[in-house]
Amino acid sequence: MAAARKRKRSEMVRGSNFPHDVEITCTRPRSLVKKSMPSIGKSWDRCGEGFQDSSQIEDDGPLGKKLQVVRSLTSALQSNEADICRGQESEEKDNIVWSSSDSELSDPEMLLGNSKERLMPKTQRTINSYHKYLHMINSLTDSQMSEDESPTIDWDSFSDNEEISDITQGAVDSYLTDSDSSTSSKLENRKSATHQPTKSLAAYDISEFSSDSESSKESKLHEKRISSTLQGQLNVFSCESDRDQTAVRSASDWLKTAQAFLQTPEKQERKQFKTPDDSAKKKRKFLRGGLAERLNRLQCRERSAIHFWRHQTTTDWRIPAAGKVGVLVLKILDLHEECSMLVTLCQPLIETSIDQTGEDEGTSTQAPLKVLFTRETASHLRIVSGDLVHVHSPWQKLVIQDQEGPVILCTYFSQKILSNKDPGTKDNYCCPGQTEMVRKAPISLAMRFNLTASKLKHDFDCDQDKARSAENPSATQQESLKKERGITHWSADNLVWDSLLEVIESQGTAGWTKQNVKVVIQRVYCLPVKDILHNQLTRKDQSDISLPSNVGQQNARLCLLVQDVYGLFSEVQLRTYSLLEEDLQQQSACWEGKRCYLKGMKIIQRTTRGRSSGLFSLIDSLWPPLIPPKVHGQSQGSQESVGSPSGALLPAPSFCYVLAARPGERGIELLQEENGSDLYRPTAWHNLEHILQYIPESHRCSFSAEVIYRRLQAQTANQQISGENWVFVTDSTLQSSTHDPLVPRSLPVCVTSFCVLCAEVTKELNDGSSHTLLFKDAIVEKDNIVCAEGTVLSLYNSVLDSSREQEFSQVTGPVTLDELSIATKMCSLCTVQGTVVGVDETTAFSWIVCNRCGSEKLEKKTGERKSLYCRQCVQPVTTPLTKMQLEVFLQYPALPQSTIKVKGYEIECVLGKETGPLNCYVRSVTKQPSCWIGLEEISLQQASNQPLQ
Amino acid sequence: MSAGTLSVIAEELLKEVKKVYQESSQLTDELLLALKFIFGSTALHALDLVDQCSVTLISSPSGRTVYQVLGSSRQTYICLSFCHYCSCPAFMYSVIRRNDNILCKHILAAYLCQAMGLCHDQKVSDKQLTSLLLAKHNGVSSAV
């Protein structure tokens, strides 16, 4: 019974071994074993530390304690195991590896005697937990792999001890606290051992102990190893140790091999929680002895080795790499992602000692290398262009025919090196912000099938580039450093793309240089230069911006609103635009509706509906496209069946990019085509009546209208307008006698500072006569129209717009305004006719003006009596005119209960007299508590060709 | 570094596979790991398909050939030999749409089998091959 149980147990242990996987890992010459013997113990010690401390650990202090813990654990294990294995030793020895570690002490029996008495109850628990763990591993690995196939954990060699110390450290610590005292003699022993001069060879030959079934040989090795354990020295991974054995293997190599027997416990534990269903699925049997099985095993080891190595490098950042055999020191010149690979072009640096690289001829050439990293490695290292990376062996080199320079593969053991060796910073955690990865756009199948000639071109470009960099590697480096991170790519250069989104996604947020993106120019407009800066910060909040003058501005930026065939819009901020010298109308005529290539663009901003409401109202006016846009990821065929031609179901774009040409790039190349694009949506011109009746609020509209009055909200001394500029417009439909009485006869238009006025328009607005202006893409608001971002005001040029003569019928005859009524709103125009019933004397005042020019700037000439001098006419004024301002109260028949106060400058009438009709601007309307309307007499701008009334 | 750096490397690796297998009738660990590095988990599954001898090269008198790969779910897929295409969903998703991989396990298995000379050969009539190419997946498995 007891024997059976023992048997069972030991079989369990056996199950966790790797029985016959030696062919892969144990390839090192046996002679090495002896050579490295003394350092095994050191490495063991180190492993026993659980890699908690990477610094060079001396033998005493807290370390001593830890060592004791490990040791006492092992001894405890032995004691238990000794029980189990007694009598079966010859049979099981090769399996129960850690039982052999009992010979760690020269006299195991003595130790057993010592520790058994006091430690047995506690250590038994430890053992139990250990066995539980073993069992868990077994069940997991069994469920995961075929029964005959060994799981990845090899309890052989010292790795089991390490596992124990790693896994059960927490538990074991508590169990073994009192074992410290009992093992003090061992500590002494240890001390003396560590004080021995160290000949530190890395114990990479531990893999020799993989359950090789040559038990006699193995037991010898075990003994040797164990004896060496006593001489443990901790710093196995020190530079010296590496150099000592460079001729054989690098430390990383060793680590890899050592780790091949390890599996991180966390992983195992995580797998444990998978549902049975899950594990059932994973229970895939690879054909015994098949390639897949081999690869699976290799891959498991490799994975473990990587974990181990990474752990090592993060805890011990000082692992020296440069100058070692098999370590590639690379500077990343260029990189892009291809499928899930990071393809980099690297410059091998001179530190890679060429003479030492007997087996790695690839590194001796200083031509740039292509080095591939898996996505996982790349993201772990956060590789960006310009990085210095050490790639430790084993990497692989693949020489590709017809291409100079090999490709480096299997670069799992890579380490990023900080240029300034700040000991406080761990390599992997530097540059937290630089995770930006340039993902190359999918290669079209046409290219993959070699249906296009582009591949040849690429190869050509590639060769040229390589030749250039080979000639002058340092120059290339410089160049690459100057480049913004990873922007220049050989791939897909000069290809025509039709999707803005794809280019932006593939080239990253920095923009693109060589790709041509085909787009349609939908609109051409100007933005104030100051605003562009401002917009980026607070585009959303237009109200509280101290508005720059939009009239006095000399410069603005010419912007294009472009759209690709997928419907995505972008605002291209093209260049500085001189308002004085250039004619936006002409620009517009030559750009708008044309197809063009965007090239060499940078992305200034990715903006959304919330951030740039103005821009999006313009975009909305162009949505949906006239032809159904392409849909990403859908073939044209499927679109035809699915897509609705009306486009009504298409969601309006929710984001858009703001682009600008990169310095030194033209940015835009117009395509010479006879026909414009189908995608172009030309401006729809409407009359004002239609707009007021049918166009909903916040939509864009375009119209021509006569400016009849201009009101300055704030007027500065030099007659410039700051802030918003209000003009009042009307058109023939509003003036027509048949027009809808609910529609006003005139309309206020607010010209915000976002709407840049060209010099011509400004001049016309300022000269006081009425003009017909074209308002393109203005926004309909409640009771008024707003000219904002993207609105273009231009003069109506009857020659240019002769084709649209019908659309733009001009107002003939005098302009009539709505009569003052109860419906009259503030800030509108009206006419009023009534009887003066009172004068507000407190506000009345008078002043004199020049009788010739009307200027108020008169000066009293000193010396001569009563003589005035007009500064504007530069003449004396003998008979000045007296002007006065009166505020009078009117009785208005239509609104008998209302108080109507008119501020007038030229009211000739006096009390009791009927006055008007007067054209007035409604300054204020108060309905509560009683109706009060404040008006201001105005004079409308008269058409220059119309006789003055 | 052309657009198809990976494709070029893949091609070279397959050449290497062919060379090594011809010399030693076995693949080296390095080669296996290199396949794993380039193709990721696809390599493992493809090698499993190779182990299972799942690849059949179907040819017709017209000279047209296709690879028929018996997938792990016992579903057969058609891999075109003249271009890079497989009828499996993974190809559609992972290769075409997500561009995570340059090929699916069936194509890789077909390439590996071709390189190692492990394909079953099957001769069919032109008509059969046509129906094979036209057939839906279910039809394919029943047709051959």
Short mmCIF file of C-alpha atoms in Angstrom, two decimals, chain A residues 436-762:
data_model
loop_
_atom_site.label_atom_id
_atom_site.label_comp_id
_atom_site.label_asym_id
_atom_site.label_seq_id
_atom_site.Cartn_x
_atom_site.Cartn_y
_atom_site.Cartn_z
CA GLU A 436 4.16 55.25 -32.07
CA MET A 437 4.53 52.59 -34.66
CA VAL A 438 4.37 53.12 -38.31
CA ARG A 439 2.24 50.47 -39.76
CA LYS A 440 2.59 49.90 -43.37
CA ALA A 441 -0.58 49.72 -45.29
CA PRO A 442 -1.64 46.36 -46.49
CA ILE A 443 0.05 45.32 -49.63
CA SER A 444 -2.48 45.12 -52.33
CA LEU A 445 -3.04 41.70 -53.70
CA ALA A 446 -2.24 43.03 -57.10
CA MET A 447 1.21 43.78 -55.86
CA ARG A 448 1.52 40.50 -54.10
CA PHE A 449 0.65 38.74 -57.27
CA ASN A 450 3.16 40.82 -59.13
CA LEU A 451 0.48 42.30 -61.27
CA THR A 452 1.91 45.76 -60.99
CA ALA A 453 5.26 47.05 -61.92
CA SER A 454 5.61 48.76 -58.60
CA LYS A 455 7.60 45.95 -57.06
CA LEU A 456 10.38 46.49 -59.50
CA LYS A 457 10.35 50.11 -58.73
CA HIS A 458 10.53 49.46 -55.06
CA ASP A 459 13.45 47.21 -55.46
CA PHE A 460 15.12 49.84 -57.47
CA ASP A 461 14.47 52.47 -54.86
CA CYS A 462 15.61 50.08 -52.25
CA ASP A 463 18.86 49.40 -53.99
CA GLN A 464 19.49 53.04 -54.50
CA ASP A 465 18.86 53.76 -50.93
CA LYS A 466 21.08 50.99 -49.84
CA ALA A 467 23.82 52.05 -52.15
CA ARG A 468 23.62 55.50 -50.75
CA SER A 469 23.75 54.37 -47.20
CA ALA A 470 26.53 51.97 -47.93
CA GLU A 471 28.58 54.76 -49.36
CA ASN A 472 28.19 56.93 -46.39
CA PRO A 473 26.67 55.23 -43.46
CA SER A 474 27.22 58.08 -41.08
CA ALA A 475 25.49 60.46 -43.39
CA THR A 476 22.59 58.11 -43.57
CA GLN A 477 22.43 57.96 -39.88
CA GLN A 478 22.45 61.67 -39.65
CA GLU A 479 19.76 61.84 -42.16
CA SER A 480 17.73 59.29 -40.42
CA LEU A 481 18.07 61.13 -37.20
CA LYS A 482 16.87 64.24 -38.82
CA LYS A 483 13.90 62.50 -40.21
CA GLU A 484 10.96 62.52 -38.03
CA ARG A 485 10.50 59.13 -36.59
CA GLY A 486 10.13 56.53 -39.20
CA ILE A 487 8.32 58.59 -41.70
CA THR A 488 10.27 57.90 -44.77
CA HIS A 489 9.63 54.52 -46.15
CA TRP A 490 10.68 52.79 -49.18
CA SER A 491 7.43 51.11 -49.44
CA ALA A 492 4.55 52.28 -51.47
CA ASP A 493 6.44 55.33 -52.53
CA ASN A 494 4.89 57.35 -55.25
CA LEU A 495 1.92 55.14 -55.29
CA VAL A 496 -1.42 56.70 -55.78
CA TRP A 497 -3.71 56.15 -52.87
CA ASP A 498 -7.32 56.91 -52.92
CA SER A 499 -7.94 56.76 -49.21
CA LEU A 500 -6.78 59.48 -46.91
CA LEU A 501 -7.50 57.31 -43.96
CA GLU A 502 -5.36 54.46 -45.16
CA VAL A 503 -2.43 56.70 -45.82
CA ILE A 504 -2.76 58.36 -42.48
CA GLU A 505 -3.16 55.09 -40.70
CA SER A 506 -0.25 53.53 -42.46
CA GLN A 507 2.09 56.44 -42.24
CA GLY A 508 1.32 57.48 -38.74
CA THR A 509 0.24 60.77 -37.40
CA ALA A 510 3.26 62.63 -38.61
CA GLY A 511 2.07 62.60 -42.16
CA TRP A 512 3.46 61.29 -45.36
CA THR A 513 6.08 62.32 -47.81
CA LYS A 514 5.99 60.38 -50.96
CA GLN A 515 2.56 59.03 -51.33
CA ASN A 516 0.10 60.69 -53.59
CA VAL A 517 -3.41 60.81 -52.31
CA LYS A 518 -6.05 61.51 -54.82
CA VAL A 519 -8.72 63.86 -53.59
CA VAL A 520 -11.30 66.29 -54.87
CA ILE A 521 -11.16 69.93 -53.89
CA GLN A 522 -14.62 70.76 -52.67
CA ARG A 523 -14.13 74.27 -51.37
CA VAL A 524 -11.54 76.97 -51.32
CA TYR A 525 -11.53 79.53 -48.55
CA CYS A 526 -9.32 81.54 -46.29
CA LEU A 527 -8.76 81.39 -42.60
CA PRO A 528 -7.16 84.15 -40.59
CA VAL A 529 -3.61 83.24 -39.74
CA LYS A 530 -4.02 84.06 -36.09
CA ASP A 531 -7.04 81.94 -35.92
CA ILE A 532 -5.35 78.94 -37.28
CA LEU A 533 -3.12 79.03 -34.31
CA HIS A 534 -5.99 79.73 -32.07
CA ASN A 535 -8.25 77.21 -33.64
CA GLN A 536 -6.00 74.42 -32.73
CA LEU A 537 -6.38 75.23 -29.14
CA THR A 538 -9.87 76.47 -28.73
CA ARG A 539 -11.65 75.89 -31.89
CA LYS A 540 -14.72 74.95 -30.05
CA ASP A 541 -15.08 78.07 -28.12
CA GLN A 542 -15.56 80.81 -30.56
CA SER A 543 -17.40 83.22 -28.39
CA ASP A 544 -14.79 84.32 -25.94
CA ILE A 545 -12.01 84.78 -28.39
CA SER A 546 -10.82 88.30 -28.66
CA LEU A 547 -11.47 88.46 -32.30
CA PRO A 548 -8.76 89.62 -34.53
CA SER A 549 -9.68 92.09 -37.14
CA ASN A 550 -10.72 90.40 -40.28
CA VAL A 551 -10.53 93.46 -42.37
CA GLY A 552 -7.25 94.90 -41.40
CA GLN A 553 -5.53 91.60 -41.82
CA GLN A 554 -2.99 91.50 -44.51
CA ASN A 555 -2.50 87.79 -44.46
CA ALA A 556 -4.58 84.76 -44.18
CA ARG A 557 -4.11 81.17 -45.09
CA LEU A 558 -5.56 79.64 -48.15
CA CYS A 559 -7.41 76.49 -47.26
CA LEU A 560 -8.87 73.72 -49.30
CA LEU A 561 -11.52 71.39 -48.16
CA VAL A 562 -10.78 68.12 -49.89
CA GLN A 563 -12.54 64.82 -49.96
CA ASP A 564 -11.45 61.35 -50.99
CA VAL A 565 -13.54 58.73 -52.69
CA TYR A 566 -14.32 57.16 -49.35
CA GLY A 567 -15.98 60.36 -48.35
CA LEU A 568 -13.41 61.45 -45.80
CA PHE A 569 -12.79 65.18 -45.66
CA SER A 570 -9.63 67.03 -44.83
CA GLU A 571 -8.86 70.65 -44.52
CA VAL A 572 -5.62 71.43 -46.26
CA GLN A 573 -4.03 74.61 -45.04
CA LEU A 574 -2.13 75.45 -48.09
CA ARG A 575 -0.12 78.58 -47.75
CA THR A 576 -0.14 82.13 -46.65
CA TYR A 577 -2.47 84.15 -48.67
CA SER A 578 -2.13 87.82 -49.21
CA LEU A 579 -5.51 89.42 -49.00
CA LEU A 580 -4.33 92.55 -50.68
CA GLU A 581 -2.69 91.01 -53.65
CA GLU A 582 -4.69 87.97 -54.47
CA ASP A 583 -8.15 87.32 -55.62
CA LEU A 584 -9.80 84.49 -53.85
CA GLN A 585 -12.40 84.24 -56.54
CA GLN A 586 -9.79 83.45 -59.10
CA GLN A 587 -8.14 80.95 -56.81
CA SER A 588 -11.42 79.37 -56.20
CA ALA A 589 -12.16 79.14 -59.88
CA CYS A 590 -8.95 77.34 -60.62
CA TRP A 591 -9.05 74.95 -57.66
CA GLU A 592 -12.58 74.10 -56.88
CA GLY A 593 -14.02 70.90 -58.20
CA LYS A 594 -10.66 69.73 -59.47
CA ARG A 595 -9.03 66.47 -58.64
CA CYS A 596 -5.57 66.66 -57.25
CA TYR A 597 -2.86 64.73 -55.49
CA LEU A 598 -1.96 65.57 -51.96
CA LYS A 599 1.70 64.92 -51.46
CA GLY A 600 4.11 65.62 -48.68
CA MET A 601 1.50 66.41 -46.09
CA LYS A 602 1.77 66.60 -42.38
CA ILE A 603 -1.14 66.20 -40.09
CA ILE A 604 -1.78 69.22 -37.98
CA GLN A 605 -4.83 68.01 -36.22
CA ARG A 606 -7.40 65.34 -36.15
CA THR A 607 -10.52 67.14 -35.31
CA THR A 608 -14.03 66.14 -34.49
CA ARG A 609 -17.49 67.54 -34.75
CA GLY A 610 -17.35 68.79 -31.21
CA ARG A 611 -14.05 70.52 -31.61
CA SER A 612 -14.61 72.18 -34.96
CA SER A 613 -18.26 72.87 -35.35
CA GLY A 614 -17.63 75.45 -38.02
CA LEU A 615 -15.66 73.13 -40.19
CA PHE A 616 -18.18 70.39 -39.75
CA SER A 617 -21.09 72.58 -40.70
CA LEU A 618 -19.27 73.14 -43.96
CA ILE A 619 -18.65 69.41 -44.31
CA ASP A 620 -22.28 68.71 -43.62
CA SER A 621 -23.29 71.01 -46.41
CA LEU A 622 -21.36 68.72 -48.73
CA TRP A 623 -22.86 65.55 -47.33
CA PRO A 624 -23.97 63.12 -48.56
CA PRO A 625 -21.73 62.96 -51.59
CA LEU A 626 -23.39 63.07 -54.95
CA ILE A 627 -22.06 59.66 -55.80
CA PRO A 628 -22.00 56.98 -53.12
CA PRO A 629 -18.58 56.89 -51.53
CA LYS A 630 -16.52 53.76 -51.38
CA VAL A 631 -16.61 51.87 -48.15
CA HIS A 632 -13.44 50.60 -46.55
CA GLY A 633 -13.19 46.89 -46.62
CA GLN A 634 -15.97 46.47 -49.10
CA SER A 635 -15.56 45.60 -52.67
CA GLN A 636 -17.34 47.67 -55.23
CA GLY A 637 -19.54 44.75 -56.10
CA SER A 638 -20.91 44.33 -52.66
CA GLN A 639 -21.49 48.02 -52.39
CA GLU A 640 -23.70 48.04 -55.36
CA SER A 641 -25.95 45.55 -53.74
CA VAL A 642 -25.88 47.10 -50.32
CA GLY A 643 -25.18 50.78 -50.73
CA SER A 644 -28.12 53.03 -51.18
CA PRO A 645 -27.59 55.45 -54.00
CA SER A 646 -29.30 58.24 -52.16
CA GLY A 647 -26.66 58.11 -49.51
CA ALA A 648 -29.28 59.07 -47.00
CA LEU A 649 -28.26 56.24 -44.77
CA LEU A 650 -24.62 57.14 -44.79
CA PRO A 651 -23.53 58.52 -41.48
CA ALA A 652 -21.99 61.92 -41.79
CA PRO A 653 -18.28 62.01 -41.08
CA SER A 654 -17.47 62.40 -37.45
CA PHE A 655 -13.87 63.41 -37.78
CA CYS A 656 -11.63 65.09 -40.22
CA TYR A 657 -7.97 65.83 -40.54
CA VAL A 658 -6.33 69.20 -40.81
CA LEU A 659 -3.32 68.90 -43.04
CA ALA A 660 -0.60 71.21 -44.18
CA ALA A 661 2.11 70.82 -46.73
CA ARG A 662 5.42 69.78 -45.29
CA PRO A 663 8.10 72.40 -45.61
CA GLY A 664 9.54 72.39 -49.06
CA GLU A 665 6.69 70.44 -50.55
CA ARG A 666 4.21 71.72 -52.99
CA GLY A 667 1.53 69.88 -51.22
CA ILE A 668 -0.94 69.86 -54.02
CA GLU A 669 -0.66 68.78 -57.56
CA LEU A 670 -3.65 69.47 -59.71
CA LEU A 671 -4.58 66.79 -62.13
CA GLN A 672 -5.05 67.98 -65.63
CA GLU A 673 -8.45 66.70 -66.43
CA GLU A 674 -11.05 68.03 -68.71
CA ASN A 675 -13.92 67.02 -66.56
CA GLY A 676 -14.20 67.73 -62.92
CA SER A 677 -14.82 65.01 -60.44
CA ASP A 678 -18.19 63.42 -59.99
CA LEU A 679 -17.66 63.73 -56.31
CA TYR A 680 -17.54 67.50 -56.42
CA ARG A 681 -20.64 69.09 -55.07
CA PRO A 682 -20.97 72.54 -56.59
CA THR A 683 -22.35 75.38 -54.60
CA ALA A 684 -26.11 75.62 -54.71
CA TRP A 685 -27.16 79.23 -54.98
CA HIS A 686 -30.49 80.24 -53.59
CA ASN A 687 -32.39 83.43 -53.19
CA LEU A 688 -32.94 84.83 -49.74
CA GLU A 689 -36.62 84.09 -49.67
CA HIS A 690 -35.91 80.43 -50.32
CA ILE A 691 -33.21 80.38 -47.70
CA LEU A 692 -35.41 81.94 -45.05
CA GLN A 693 -38.26 79.66 -45.82
CA TYR A 694 -36.65 76.34 -46.45
CA ILE A 695 -33.11 76.10 -45.19
CA PRO A 696 -33.02 74.89 -41.62
CA GLU A 697 -30.94 76.54 -38.97
CA SER A 698 -27.22 75.97 -38.85
CA HIS A 699 -27.15 74.79 -42.43
CA ARG A 700 -24.98 76.41 -44.98
CA CYS A 701 -26.41 78.50 -47.74
CA SER A 702 -25.12 80.50 -50.63
CA PHE A 703 -26.76 83.58 -52.04
CA SER A 704 -26.19 86.90 -53.63
CA ALA A 705 -27.56 89.95 -51.89
CA GLU A 706 -27.45 93.66 -51.84
CA VAL A 707 -25.78 95.16 -48.81
CA ILE A 708 -28.00 98.01 -47.78
CA TYR A 709 -26.62 98.94 -44.42
CA ARG A 710 -23.55 98.20 -42.46
CA ARG A 711 -23.41 98.48 -38.76
CA LEU A 712 -20.26 98.52 -36.81
CA GLN A 713 -20.45 97.06 -33.40
CA ALA A 714 -17.27 98.65 -32.31
CA GLN A 715 -15.49 101.17 -34.32
CA THR A 716 -11.92 102.03 -33.73
CA ALA A 717 -10.27 105.30 -34.38
CA ASN A 718 -8.83 104.28 -37.68
CA GLN A 719 -12.15 103.16 -39.01
CA GLN A 720 -11.31 99.55 -38.73
CA ILE A 721 -13.72 97.02 -37.53
CA SER A 722 -12.92 94.84 -34.69
CA GLY A 723 -14.92 91.81 -33.88
CA GLU A 724 -18.10 91.08 -35.65
CA ASN A 725 -19.30 93.09 -38.49
CA TRP A 726 -22.97 93.32 -39.24
CA VAL A 727 -24.33 94.03 -42.64
CA PHE A 728 -27.94 94.10 -43.68
CA VAL A 729 -28.85 92.57 -46.93
CA THR A 730 -31.80 92.17 -49.17
CA ASP A 731 -32.39 90.76 -52.58
CA SER A 732 -34.95 90.97 -55.30
CA THR A 733 -37.10 88.20 -53.84
CA LEU A 734 -37.35 89.98 -50.52
CA GLN A 735 -38.07 93.28 -52.22
CA SER A 736 -40.64 91.83 -54.55
CA SER A 737 -44.19 92.86 -53.87
CA THR A 738 -45.33 89.27 -54.03
CA HIS A 739 -43.11 88.00 -51.31
CA ASP A 740 -44.35 86.16 -48.28
CA PRO A 741 -45.25 88.75 -45.66
CA LEU A 742 -43.81 86.53 -42.97
CA VAL A 743 -40.42 86.80 -44.54
CA PRO A 744 -38.58 90.00 -43.66
CA ARG A 745 -37.54 92.37 -46.38
CA SER A 746 -34.04 92.65 -45.06
CA LEU A 747 -31.80 90.35 -43.19
CA PRO A 748 -28.89 90.89 -40.85
CA VAL A 749 -25.69 89.07 -41.72
CA CYS A 750 -23.00 88.72 -39.14
CA VAL A 751 -19.50 88.56 -40.54
CA THR A 752 -17.31 86.98 -37.91
CA SER A 753 -13.60 87.21 -37.79
CA PHE A 754 -13.34 83.62 -39.00
CA CYS A 755 -14.58 84.80 -42.33
CA VAL A 756 -11.69 86.48 -44.00
CA LEU A 757 -12.66 89.32 -46.28
CA CYS A 758 -10.46 90.06 -49.17
CA ALA A 759 -9.37 93.61 -49.72
CA GLU A 760 -11.81 94.25 -52.52
CA VAL A 761 -14.81 93.32 -50.47
CA THR A 762 -13.61 95.33 -47.53
#
